[in-house]
XYZ file of N, CA, C and O in Angstrom:
760
model
N 6.872 -16.990 -20.491
C 6.888 -15.346 -21.685
C 7.781 -14.238 -20.202
O 7.276 -14.243 -19.230
N 8.916 -13.969 -21.053
C 9.594 -12.992 -20.432
C 9.380 -11.851 -21.165
O 10.562 -11.427 -21.972
N 8.896 -10.955 -20.559
C 8.665 -9.415 -20.701
C 8.506 -8.662 -19.465
O 7.968 -9.187 -18.393
N 9.345 -7.593 -19.349
C 9.064 -6.450 -18.724
C 7.437 -5.696 -18.051
O 6.593 -5.506 -19.037
N 7.094 -6.422 -17.226
C 5.592 -6.081 -16.821
C 5.238 -4.495 -16.885
O 4.107 -3.852 -17.714
N 5.956 -3.446 -16.925
C 5.706 -1.810 -17.557
C 5.587 -2.011 -18.610
O 4.906 -0.965 -19.239
N 6.555 -2.854 -19.324
C 6.076 -2.533 -21.279
C 5.225 -3.105 -21.385
O 4.553 -2.543 -22.341
N 4.647 -4.296 -21.008
C 3.279 -4.835 -21.054
C 2.201 -3.958 -20.945
O 1.116 -3.851 -21.169
N 2.333 -2.995 -19.683
C 1.253 -2.512 -19.165
C 0.985 -0.895 -20.451
O 0.031 -0.912 -20.999
N 2.218 -0.958 -20.756
C 2.428 0.715 -21.782
C 1.752 0.330 -23.023
O 0.791 0.969 -23.614
N 2.121 -1.032 -23.317
C 1.459 -1.859 -24.825
C -0.164 -1.695 -24.763
O -0.574 -1.802 -25.790
N -0.551 -2.497 -23.726
C -1.715 -2.485 -23.698
C -2.832 -1.636 -22.970
O -4.051 -2.078 -22.848
N -2.597 -1.068 -22.412
C -3.230 0.427 -21.427
C -4.708 0.944 -22.245
O -5.375 0.998 -21.621
N -4.464 1.339 -23.105
C -5.104 1.648 -23.930
C -6.232 1.118 -24.109
O -7.295 1.652 -24.459
N -5.763 -0.423 -24.522
C -6.900 -1.140 -25.076
C -8.244 -1.431 -23.882
O -9.229 -1.581 -24.168
N -7.146 -1.763 -22.775
C -8.268 -1.966 -21.909
C -8.829 -0.583 -21.228
O -9.975 -0.953 -20.234
N -8.232 0.243 -20.901
C -9.232 1.619 -20.413
C -9.936 1.602 -21.651
O -11.217 2.117 -21.181
N -9.843 1.264 -22.546
C -11.303 1.840 -23.888
C -12.084 0.790 -23.550
O -13.250 1.276 -23.826
N -12.142 -0.470 -23.529
C -12.860 -1.534 -22.828
C -13.515 -1.027 -21.739
O -15.029 -0.889 -21.849
N -13.199 -0.254 -20.941
C -13.493 -0.378 -19.581
C -14.366 1.211 -19.662
O -15.618 1.368 -19.090
N -13.902 1.932 -20.372
C -14.764 3.148 -20.674
C -15.953 3.133 -21.016
O -16.874 3.941 -21.022
N -16.128 2.101 -22.235
C -17.197 1.670 -22.990
C -18.353 1.359 -22.337
O -19.497 1.848 -22.864
N -17.868 0.712 -20.995
C -18.646 0.117 -20.331
C -19.590 1.388 -19.316
O -20.571 1.381 -19.152
N -18.830 1.552 -18.369
C -18.849 2.616 -17.360
C -18.629 4.213 -17.755
O -19.498 4.763 -16.882
N -18.886 4.403 -18.447
C -18.552 6.019 -19.571
C -18.351 7.091 -18.079
O -18.980 7.769 -17.941
N -17.410 6.415 -17.544
C -16.510 7.044 -16.455
C -15.080 7.213 -16.304
O -14.813 5.887 -16.008
N -14.582 8.379 -17.078
C -13.195 8.342 -16.981
C -12.574 7.180 -15.316
O -11.275 6.624 -15.407
N -12.346 7.596 -14.239
C -12.250 7.517 -12.903
C -12.618 6.110 -13.038
O -11.409 5.301 -12.496
N -13.266 5.967 -13.004
C -14.182 4.723 -12.856
C -13.364 3.401 -13.761
O -13.000 2.462 -13.318
N -13.190 4.013 -15.261
C -12.461 3.230 -15.866
C -10.962 3.168 -15.966
O -10.733 2.239 -15.760
N -10.369 4.350 -15.275
C -8.956 3.804 -14.774
C -9.034 3.196 -13.341
O -8.132 2.093 -13.583
N -9.733 3.071 -12.731
C -9.342 2.191 -11.791
C -9.794 0.658 -11.942
O -8.882 -0.266 -11.379
N -10.887 0.381 -12.619
C -10.874 -0.606 -13.413
C -9.828 -1.709 -14.360
O -9.583 -2.914 -14.276
N -9.209 -0.469 -14.847
C -7.705 -1.298 -15.796
C -7.137 -1.248 -14.973
O -6.062 -2.427 -14.951
N -6.669 -0.720 -13.795
C -5.634 -0.812 -12.960
C -5.853 -2.518 -12.271
O -4.866 -3.156 -11.806
N -7.115 -2.743 -11.946
C -7.589 -4.094 -11.465
C -7.105 -5.170 -12.501
O -6.537 -5.967 -11.982
N -7.454 -4.904 -13.324
C -7.073 -5.733 -14.376
C -5.531 -6.028 -14.376
O -5.289 -7.213 -14.466
N -4.867 -4.983 -14.700
C -3.282 -5.161 -14.410
C -3.018 -5.778 -13.312
O -1.751 -6.425 -13.469
N -3.483 -5.641 -12.776
C -2.856 -6.356 -10.856
C -3.370 -7.549 -11.162
O -2.820 -8.471 -10.637
N -4.664 -8.192 -11.446
C -4.648 -9.208 -11.948
C -3.891 -9.753 -12.630
O -3.763 -11.518 -12.364
N -3.416 -9.015 -13.927
C -2.529 -9.795 -14.380
C -0.903 -10.398 -14.118
O -0.421 -11.055 -14.360
N -0.735 -8.657 -12.973
C 0.676 -9.398 -12.117
C 0.391 -10.686 -11.854
O 1.316 -11.022 -11.435
N -0.481 -10.912 -11.060
C -0.533 -11.739 -10.115
C -0.663 -13.202 -10.875
O -0.442 -14.474 -10.273
N -1.242 -13.075 -12.037
C -1.433 -14.468 -12.956
C -0.172 -14.194 -14.319
O -0.491 -15.248 -14.984
N 0.748 -13.396 -14.281
C 1.511 -13.440 -15.310
C 2.206 -14.719 -15.806
O 2.554 -15.107 -16.503
N 2.525 -15.566 -14.743
C 3.459 -16.860 -14.419
C 2.427 -17.829 -15.972
O 2.927 -18.657 -16.314
N 1.162 -17.738 -15.833
C 0.114 -18.148 -16.432
C 0.242 -17.736 -18.338
O -0.370 -18.496 -18.832
N 0.729 -17.150 -18.190
C 0.439 -16.467 -19.788
C 1.797 -17.067 -20.552
O 2.747 -17.014 -20.271
N 1.150 -17.941 -21.929
C 1.939 -18.439 -22.528
C 2.732 -17.967 -23.837
O 3.780 -17.983 -24.290
N 1.873 -16.785 -24.326
C 2.282 -15.705 -25.720
C 1.667 -14.346 -25.702
O 0.906 -13.909 -24.729
N 2.523 -13.697 -26.601
C 1.791 -12.308 -26.481
C 0.269 -12.340 -27.068
O -0.632 -11.427 -26.792
N -0.247 -13.223 -27.672
C -1.399 -13.577 -28.269
C -2.083 -13.709 -26.940
O -3.481 -13.275 -26.788
N -2.121 -14.860 -26.017
C -2.536 -15.261 -25.306
C -3.072 -14.062 -24.268
O -3.839 -13.788 -23.560
N -1.737 -13.100 -24.022
C -1.801 -12.221 -23.090
C -3.063 -11.204 -23.969
O -3.509 -10.633 -22.434
N -2.787 -10.819 -25.182
C -4.028 -9.897 -25.390
C -5.388 -10.481 -25.102
O -6.187 -10.064 -24.869
N -5.497 -11.752 -25.753
C -6.604 -12.260 -25.671
C -7.257 -12.202 -23.692
O -8.308 -12.181 -23.388
N -6.360 -12.499 -23.190
C -6.521 -12.718 -21.372
C -7.052 -11.421 -21.335
O -8.058 -11.527 -20.410
N -6.362 -10.465 -21.550
C -6.242 -8.732 -21.002
C -7.801 -8.500 -21.484
O -8.835 -7.895 -20.376
N -8.135 -8.820 -22.815
C -9.520 -8.704 -23.002
C -10.569 -9.023 -22.776
O -11.322 -8.619 -21.931
N -10.611 -10.332 -22.140
C -11.393 -11.172 -21.456
C -11.688 -10.674 -20.100
O -13.018 -10.203 -19.361
N -10.661 -10.659 -19.523
C -10.897 -9.860 -18.294
C -11.083 -8.500 -18.056
O -12.295 -8.518 -17.310
N -10.519 -7.882 -19.118
C -11.750 -6.300 -19.053
C -12.677 -6.772 -19.357
O -13.636 -5.627 -18.407
N -13.234 -7.298 -20.117
C -14.768 -7.422 -20.635
C -15.863 -7.807 -19.478
O -16.755 -7.514 -18.792
N -15.079 -8.811 -18.932
C -15.661 -9.512 -17.778
C -15.661 -8.816 -16.310
O -16.853 -8.371 -15.691
N -14.694 -7.776 -16.305
C -14.867 -6.908 -15.096
C -15.878 -5.793 -15.088
O -16.263 -5.253 -14.836
N -15.435 -5.217 -16.751
C -16.618 -3.991 -16.932
C -18.417 -4.496 -16.799
O -18.920 -3.995 -16.503
N -18.186 -6.008 -17.278
C -19.877 -6.333 -17.188
C -20.156 -6.405 -15.618
O -21.382 -5.873 -15.267
N -19.095 -6.993 -14.805
C -19.696 -6.614 -13.205
C -19.391 -5.864 -12.302
O -20.540 -5.203 -11.992
N -18.778 -4.625 -12.964
C -19.306 -3.145 -12.598
C -20.383 -2.807 -12.847
O -20.971 -1.993 -12.483
N -20.759 -2.913 -14.381
C -22.399 -2.509 -15.000
C -23.133 -3.128 -14.044
O -24.052 -2.207 -13.419
N -23.411 -4.543 -13.556
C -24.035 -4.652 -12.648
C -24.552 -4.120 -10.925
O -25.406 -4.038 -10.960
N -22.925 -3.773 -10.598
C -22.776 -3.429 -9.867
C -23.548 -1.995 -9.496
O -24.459 -1.558 -8.401
N -23.409 -1.147 -10.696
C -24.024 0.191 -10.533
C -26.019 0.677 -11.237
O -26.250 1.078 -10.491
N -25.985 -1.056 -11.568
C -27.733 -0.994 -11.394
C -28.006 -1.322 -9.957
O -29.258 -0.803 -9.560
N -27.026 -2.009 -9.453
C -27.661 -2.582 -7.952
C -27.633 -0.958 -7.036
O -28.752 -0.866 -6.244
N -26.576 -0.565 -7.266
C -26.399 0.961 -6.432
C -25.695 1.891 -7.212
O -24.480 1.877 -7.159
N -26.729 2.630 -7.828
C -26.027 3.824 -8.851
C -25.746 5.158 -8.286
O -25.834 5.273 -6.638
N -24.572 5.164 -8.588
C -23.145 6.598 -8.044
C -23.731 7.664 -9.010
O -23.794 7.310 -9.866
N -24.187 8.479 -8.474
C -24.677 9.912 -9.222
C -23.456 10.730 -8.460
O -23.642 11.317 -7.314
N -22.502 11.602 -9.349
C -21.876 12.550 -8.757
C -22.430 13.997 -8.883
O -22.915 14.054 -9.722
N -21.693 14.761 -8.708
C -22.048 16.580 -9.161
C -21.919 16.666 -10.763
O -22.338 17.609 -11.136
N -20.670 16.238 -10.889
C -20.451 16.153 -12.700
C -21.366 15.329 -13.275
O -21.328 15.811 -14.820
N -22.090 14.078 -12.802
C -22.640 13.658 -13.796
C -24.279 14.449 -13.992
O -24.969 14.192 -14.646
N -24.468 15.444 -12.946
C -25.815 16.191 -12.958
C -25.516 17.357 -13.973
O -24.811 17.845 -14.304
N -26.896 17.309 -14.444
C -27.146 18.053 -15.671
C -26.939 19.901 -15.714
O -27.206 20.088 -14.786
N -26.137 20.362 -16.265
C -26.128 21.979 -16.284
C -27.615 22.396 -16.493
O -28.355 22.262 -17.614
N -28.274 23.793 -15.871
C -29.009 24.389 -15.649
C -29.153 25.340 -17.349
O -29.992 25.206 -17.621
N -27.801 25.204 -17.955
C -27.814 26.514 -18.963
C -28.113 25.375 -20.214
O -28.487 24.237 -20.273
N -28.670 26.047 -21.261
C -28.921 25.417 -22.884
C -28.134 24.527 -23.661
O -26.880 24.335 -22.909
N -28.208 23.609 -23.940
C -27.052 22.187 -24.393
C -26.648 22.851 -25.501
O -26.971 23.542 -26.293
N -24.977 22.452 -25.967
C -24.098 23.154 -27.035
C -24.774 22.498 -28.268
O -25.664 21.142 -28.511
N -24.872 23.379 -29.186
C -25.319 22.700 -30.408
C -23.893 21.285 -30.978
O -22.851 21.518 -30.864
N -24.874 20.851 -31.734
C -24.131 19.351 -31.745
C -24.213 19.291 -33.662
O -25.628 19.470 -33.725
N -22.895 18.942 -34.154
C -23.048 19.139 -35.801
C -23.825 17.739 -35.974
O -24.063 17.626 -37.048
N -23.109 16.609 -35.183
C -24.118 15.237 -35.737
C -24.853 14.403 -34.333
O -23.757 13.835 -34.037
N -25.822 14.589 -34.128
C -26.284 14.143 -32.813
C -26.587 12.474 -32.763
O -26.562 12.313 -31.893
N -26.834 12.337 -34.177
C -26.381 10.730 -34.203
C -25.103 9.800 -33.726
O -25.304 9.140 -33.262
N -24.490 10.802 -34.450
C -22.849 9.870 -34.339
C -22.665 9.916 -32.890
O -21.682 9.494 -32.218
N -22.717 11.473 -32.476
C -22.085 11.590 -31.018
C -23.234 11.180 -29.724
O -22.634 11.451 -28.546
N -24.193 10.926 -30.112
C -25.046 10.770 -29.318
C -26.034 9.220 -29.111
O -26.092 8.750 -28.251
N -26.908 9.117 -29.939
C -27.835 8.248 -30.106
C -27.489 6.980 -29.932
O -28.016 6.167 -29.427
N -26.572 7.022 -31.400
C -26.453 5.467 -30.999
C -25.269 4.943 -30.355
O -25.406 3.616 -29.431
N -24.672 6.025 -29.268
C -23.529 5.455 -27.965
C -25.076 5.522 -27.219
O -24.531 3.883 -26.243
N -25.965 5.965 -26.787
C -26.769 5.926 -26.042
C -27.521 4.629 -26.244
O -28.110 3.597 -24.986
N -27.810 4.166 -27.473
C -28.445 2.828 -27.391
C -27.349 1.584 -27.297
O -27.976 0.824 -26.916
N -26.562 1.847 -27.764
C -24.991 0.677 -27.382
C -24.997 0.779 -26.185
O -25.135 -0.670 -25.551
N -25.440 1.588 -24.890
C -25.183 1.346 -23.712
C -26.387 0.924 -22.961
O -26.284 0.082 -21.914
N -27.667 0.680 -23.854
C -28.744 0.072 -23.028
C -28.830 -0.969 -23.901
O -29.883 -2.257 -23.155
N -27.994 -1.516 -24.004
C -27.761 -3.028 -24.902
C -27.776 -4.016 -23.448
O -27.277 -3.512 -22.631
N -27.842 -5.380 -23.535
C -27.246 -5.963 -22.388
C -26.124 -6.510 -21.969
O -25.576 -6.256 -23.484
N -25.580 -6.881 -20.808
C -24.150 -6.769 -20.961
C -23.510 -7.539 -22.367
O -22.678 -7.198 -22.360
N -23.898 -8.892 -22.336
C -23.154 -9.712 -23.545
C -23.115 -9.304 -24.814
O -22.325 -9.155 -25.309
N -24.066 -8.781 -24.955
C -24.539 -8.337 -26.170
C -23.506 -6.796 -26.738
O -23.061 -6.530 -27.407
N -23.326 -5.852 -25.609
C -22.847 -4.871 -25.426
C -21.440 -5.324 -25.747
O -20.407 -4.542 -26.256
N -20.600 -6.349 -24.807
C -19.377 -6.692 -24.868
C -19.205 -7.080 -26.067
O -17.765 -6.888 -27.067
N -19.819 -7.579 -26.697
C -19.645 -8.601 -28.258
C -19.642 -7.403 -29.332
O -18.429 -6.953 -30.189
N -20.774 -6.131 -29.331
C -20.744 -5.149 -30.096
C -19.507 -4.359 -29.668
O -18.830 -3.921 -30.909
N -19.092 -4.065 -28.726
C -18.022 -2.992 -28.222
C -16.599 -3.821 -28.764
O -15.686 -3.386 -29.763
N -16.509 -5.110 -28.765
C -15.288 -6.082 -29.385
C -15.007 -6.123 -30.743
O -14.006 -6.087 -31.017
N -16.364 -6.352 -31.408
C -16.278 -6.265 -32.915
C -16.189 -4.518 -33.656
O -15.443 -4.830 -34.442
N -17.028 -3.428 -32.780
C -16.656 -2.494 -33.481
C -16.071 -0.982 -32.846
O -15.388 -0.732 -33.712
N -15.584 -1.565 -31.614
C -15.147 -0.293 -31.194
C -12.600 -0.727 -31.152
O -12.063 -0.314 -31.754
N -12.658 -2.559 -30.833
C -11.476 -3.401 -30.846
C -11.547 -3.584 -32.307
O -10.353 -3.861 -32.338
N -12.389 -4.061 -33.388
C -12.201 -4.402 -34.505
C -11.651 -5.757 -34.431
O -10.803 -6.026 -35.415
N -12.512 -6.570 -33.725
C -12.024 -8.137 -33.308
C -13.104 -8.389 -34.173
O -14.150 -8.194 -34.270
N -12.693 -10.118 -35.108
C -13.320 -10.734 -36.049
C -14.064 -11.169 -35.161
O -13.898 -11.348 -33.876
N -15.059 -11.841 -35.466
C -16.051 -12.885 -34.479
C -15.314 -14.260 -33.786
O -15.301 -14.447 -32.993
N -14.467 -14.937 -34.770
C -13.609 -15.739 -34.524
C -12.649 -15.471 -33.000
O -12.831 -16.253 -32.091
N -11.964 -13.961 -33.222
C -11.448 -13.935 -31.937
C -12.255 -13.295 -30.650
O -11.636 -13.570 -29.831
N -13.339 -12.545 -31.207
C -14.814 -12.585 -29.712
C -15.225 -14.058 -29.323
O -14.895 -14.066 -28.069
N -15.143 -15.018 -30.186
C -15.262 -15.795 -29.551
C -14.387 -16.972 -28.620
O -14.707 -17.509 -27.561
N -13.101 -16.595 -28.984
C -12.073 -17.008 -28.181
C -11.827 -16.691 -27.054
O -11.979 -16.921 -25.695
N -12.478 -15.143 -27.008
C -12.494 -14.210 -26.060
C -13.029 -14.516 -24.837
O -13.023 -14.412 -23.766
N -14.842 -14.901 -25.412
C -15.182 -14.835 -24.820
C -16.076 -16.292 -24.106
O -16.977 -16.748 -23.618
N -15.063 -17.497 -24.644
C -15.266 -18.631 -24.853
C -16.699 -19.169 -25.099
O -17.530 -20.163 -24.143
N -17.298 -18.481 -26.304
C -18.158 -18.996 -26.694
C -18.026 -19.345 -28.292
O -17.243 -18.744 -29.456
N -19.119 -20.090 -28.723
C -18.989 -20.310 -30.496
C -18.766 -19.577 -31.499
O -20.050 -18.466 -31.162
N -18.366 -19.464 -32.220
C -18.302 -18.431 -33.650
C -20.071 -17.906 -33.901
O -20.195 -16.940 -33.957
N -20.483 -19.355 -34.055
C -21.706 -19.232 -34.688
C -23.020 -18.127 -33.535
O -23.659 -17.749 -34.023
N -22.472 -18.674 -32.171
C -23.316 -17.892 -31.179
C -23.133 -16.028 -31.173
O -23.436 -15.617 -30.863
N -21.549 -15.907 -31.118
C -21.015 -14.539 -31.660
C -21.565 -13.999 -32.822
O -22.319 -12.827 -32.636
N -21.317 -14.587 -33.689
C -22.640 -13.799 -35.178
C -23.957 -13.663 -34.635
O -24.269 -12.768 -35.439
N -24.549 -15.003 -34.078
C -25.909 -14.746 -34.160
C -26.484 -13.611 -33.068
O -27.455 -12.688 -33.350
N -25.528 -13.144 -31.900
C -25.302 -12.105 -31.502
C -25.397 -10.892 -31.892
O -25.779 -10.136 -31.977
N -24.554 -11.095 -32.762
C -24.170 -9.490 -33.711
C -25.056 -9.198 -34.355
O -26.142 -8.051 -34.753
N -25.801 -10.279 -34.931
C -27.065 -10.312 -36.135
C -28.458 -9.523 -34.997
O -29.070 -8.688 -35.713
N -28.556 -10.136 -33.976
C -30.075 -9.896 -33.078
C -29.648 -8.857 -32.728
O -30.668 -7.853 -32.775
N -28.581 -8.202 -32.493
C -28.101 -6.987 -31.679
C -28.114 -5.533 -32.585
O -28.972 -4.996 -32.578
N -27.598 -6.248 -33.709
C -27.797 -5.281 -34.964
C -29.633 -4.924 -35.464
O -29.767 -3.522 -35.088
N -30.203 -5.875 -35.237
C -31.559 -5.872 -35.314
C -31.961 -5.142 -34.409
O -32.872 -4.056 -34.635
N -31.856 -5.520 -33.258
C -32.019 -4.499 -32.099
C -31.917 -3.082 -32.104
O -32.664 -2.211 -31.984
N -30.567 -2.660 -32.398
C -30.295 -1.498 -32.662
C -31.127 -0.687 -33.903
O -31.292 0.551 -33.760
N -31.437 -1.302 -34.696
C -32.113 -0.650 -35.873
C -33.613 -0.504 -35.430
O -34.148 0.910 -35.841
N -34.298 -1.457 -34.601
C -35.561 -1.124 -34.040
C -35.437 0.167 -33.151
O -36.260 0.768 -33.074
N -34.475 0.128 -31.862
C -34.297 1.298 -31.605
C -33.960 2.595 -32.037
O -34.372 3.422 -31.695
N -32.981 2.779 -32.853
C -33.209 3.801 -33.854
C -34.237 4.142 -34.359
O -34.802 5.488 -33.970
N -35.225 3.378 -35.173
C -36.187 3.741 -35.732
C -37.484 4.031 -34.367
O -38.133 4.883 -34.619
N -37.166 3.724 -33.580
C -38.052 4.450 -31.790
C -37.687 5.332 -31.560
O -38.498 5.918 -30.998
N -36.643 6.419 -32.116
C -36.060 7.696 -31.527
C -36.730 8.511 -32.110
O -36.199 9.660 -32.003
N -37.272 8.345 -33.276
C -37.869 9.087 -34.042
C -36.981 9.627 -35.637
O -37.130 10.585 -36.081
N -36.374 8.348 -35.407
C -34.860 9.074 -36.350
C -35.165 7.988 -37.911
O -34.855 7.262 -38.535
N -36.359 7.864 -38.064
C -37.205 7.429 -39.401
C -36.659 7.483 -40.611
O -35.979 6.629 -41.738
N -36.542 8.525 -40.751
C -35.665 9.119 -42.023
C -34.428 8.891 -42.048
O -33.997 8.537 -42.939
N -33.662 8.926 -40.830
C -32.381 8.994 -41.400
C -32.339 7.343 -41.204
O -31.511 6.597 -42.275
N -33.318 6.408 -40.605
C -32.966 4.785 -40.976
C -33.503 4.528 -42.411
O -32.633 3.351 -42.806
N -34.120 5.212 -42.750
C -34.679 4.902 -44.060
C -33.085 5.387 -45.550
O -33.474 5.356 -46.470
N -32.298 6.113 -44.605
C -31.293 7.100 -45.526
C -31.738 8.074 -46.087
O -31.523 8.184 -47.326
N -32.684 8.853 -45.927
C -33.368 9.934 -46.070
C -33.181 11.091 -45.745
O -33.408 12.331 -45.829
N -32.108 11.422 -44.541
C -31.802 12.388 -44.201
C -30.773 13.240 -44.965
O -30.063 13.128 -46.253
N -31.030 14.318 -45.133
C -30.278 15.672 -45.805
C -28.747 15.931 -45.496
O -28.405 15.807 -46.520
N -28.442 15.454 -44.200
C -27.051 15.288 -43.763
C -26.145 13.899 -44.041
O -26.809 12.703 -43.675
N -24.899 14.229 -44.895
C -24.590 13.232 -45.045
C -24.073 12.572 -44.153
O -23.640 11.060 -44.404
N -23.549 13.109 -42.877
C -23.255 12.267 -41.424
C -24.135 11.402 -41.242
O -23.730 10.061 -40.658
N -25.286 11.943 -41.319
C -26.274 11.136 -40.371
C -26.929 9.792 -41.495
O -27.311 9.094 -41.225
N -26.723 10.534 -42.809
C -27.290 9.212 -43.754
C -25.993 8.080 -43.702
O -26.380 6.762 -43.569
N -24.858 8.488 -43.588
C -23.348 7.631 -43.622
C -24.032 6.959 -42.126
O -23.558 5.404 -42.209
N -24.082 7.501 -41.161
C -24.181 6.854 -39.536
C -25.303 5.733 -40.145
O -25.030 4.577 -39.556
N -26.564 6.061 -40.946
C -27.411 5.009 -41.003
C -27.468 3.879 -42.001
O -27.381 2.595 -41.134
N -25.876 4.411 -42.815
C -26.087 3.369 -43.692
C -24.856 2.260 -42.766
O -24.649 1.431 -42.741
N -23.855 2.768 -42.150
C -23.279 2.616 -41.227
C -23.771 1.052 -40.515
O -23.302 0.192 -40.230
N -24.642 1.907 -39.512
C -25.454 0.837 -39.209
C -26.160 -0.364 -39.526
O -25.973 -1.464 -39.265
N -26.946 0.133 -40.755
C -27.239 -0.753 -41.744
C -26.360 -1.878 -42.156
O -26.788 -3.004 -42.275
N -25.195 -1.629 -42.416
C -24.231 -2.373 -42.869
C -23.335 -2.968 -41.515
O -21.876 -3.001 -42.339
N -23.504 -3.498 -40.893
C -22.805 -3.844 -39.715
C -21.775 -2.812 -39.198
O -20.884 -3.493 -38.928
N -22.227 -1.314 -39.214
C -21.745 -0.634 -38.285
C -20.424 -0.567 -38.915
O -19.131 -0.069 -38.469
N -20.074 -1.247 -40.081
C -18.260 -0.822 -40.723
C -18.455 0.237 -41.239
O -19.398 1.063 -41.368
N -17.046 0.932 -41.327
C -16.971 2.151 -41.844
C -17.471 2.197 -43.423
O -16.242 1.901 -43.873
N -18.135 2.446 -44.096
C -19.076 2.632 -45.203
C -18.617 3.835 -45.715
O -18.498 3.905 -47.161
N -18.936 5.136 -45.272
C -18.530 6.103 -45.487
C -17.206 7.407 -45.308
O -17.055 6.859 -43.758
N -17.223 7.957 -45.806
C -15.936 8.647 -45.083
C -16.184 10.266 -45.083
O -17.239 10.689 -45.683
């Protein structure tokens, strides 16, 4: 594959950064991780056979690096001043479920399940592409998705959002988010 490395980076940097940011929740760490992924790509560029192989390779390496970083952070958590809560009152959120609860629930998932959910619903990959990226059978990916969505539903019910889960919220955004979660998180509402 003959392409300019800078062009490859420009084309794929948002995908790699996005995957990293979803895992580590820290822009600086995500940027550093993306740089590591592209450095690894530069060293292995001769092994890349096609554009499709390149995209799959980058996703696989980004997910594995993100999982490794998540495990490292569990061993030695890093807390900076920017992560400390402000003593002032929290800002009003117009849609707390979409902006916070679901995000926290996804972050609490085991690494493999989180990787599959991020690839499916953030990167919009189908189960076949996820299976290829993570070197696992398609049935296993579908099984993980099914179990993980069930787990997310249980956790959502445990947050005291039973009315939301049942679709009884007065807020159309919250009702939509609940339907979205129940409908395999695809965009069913506008």
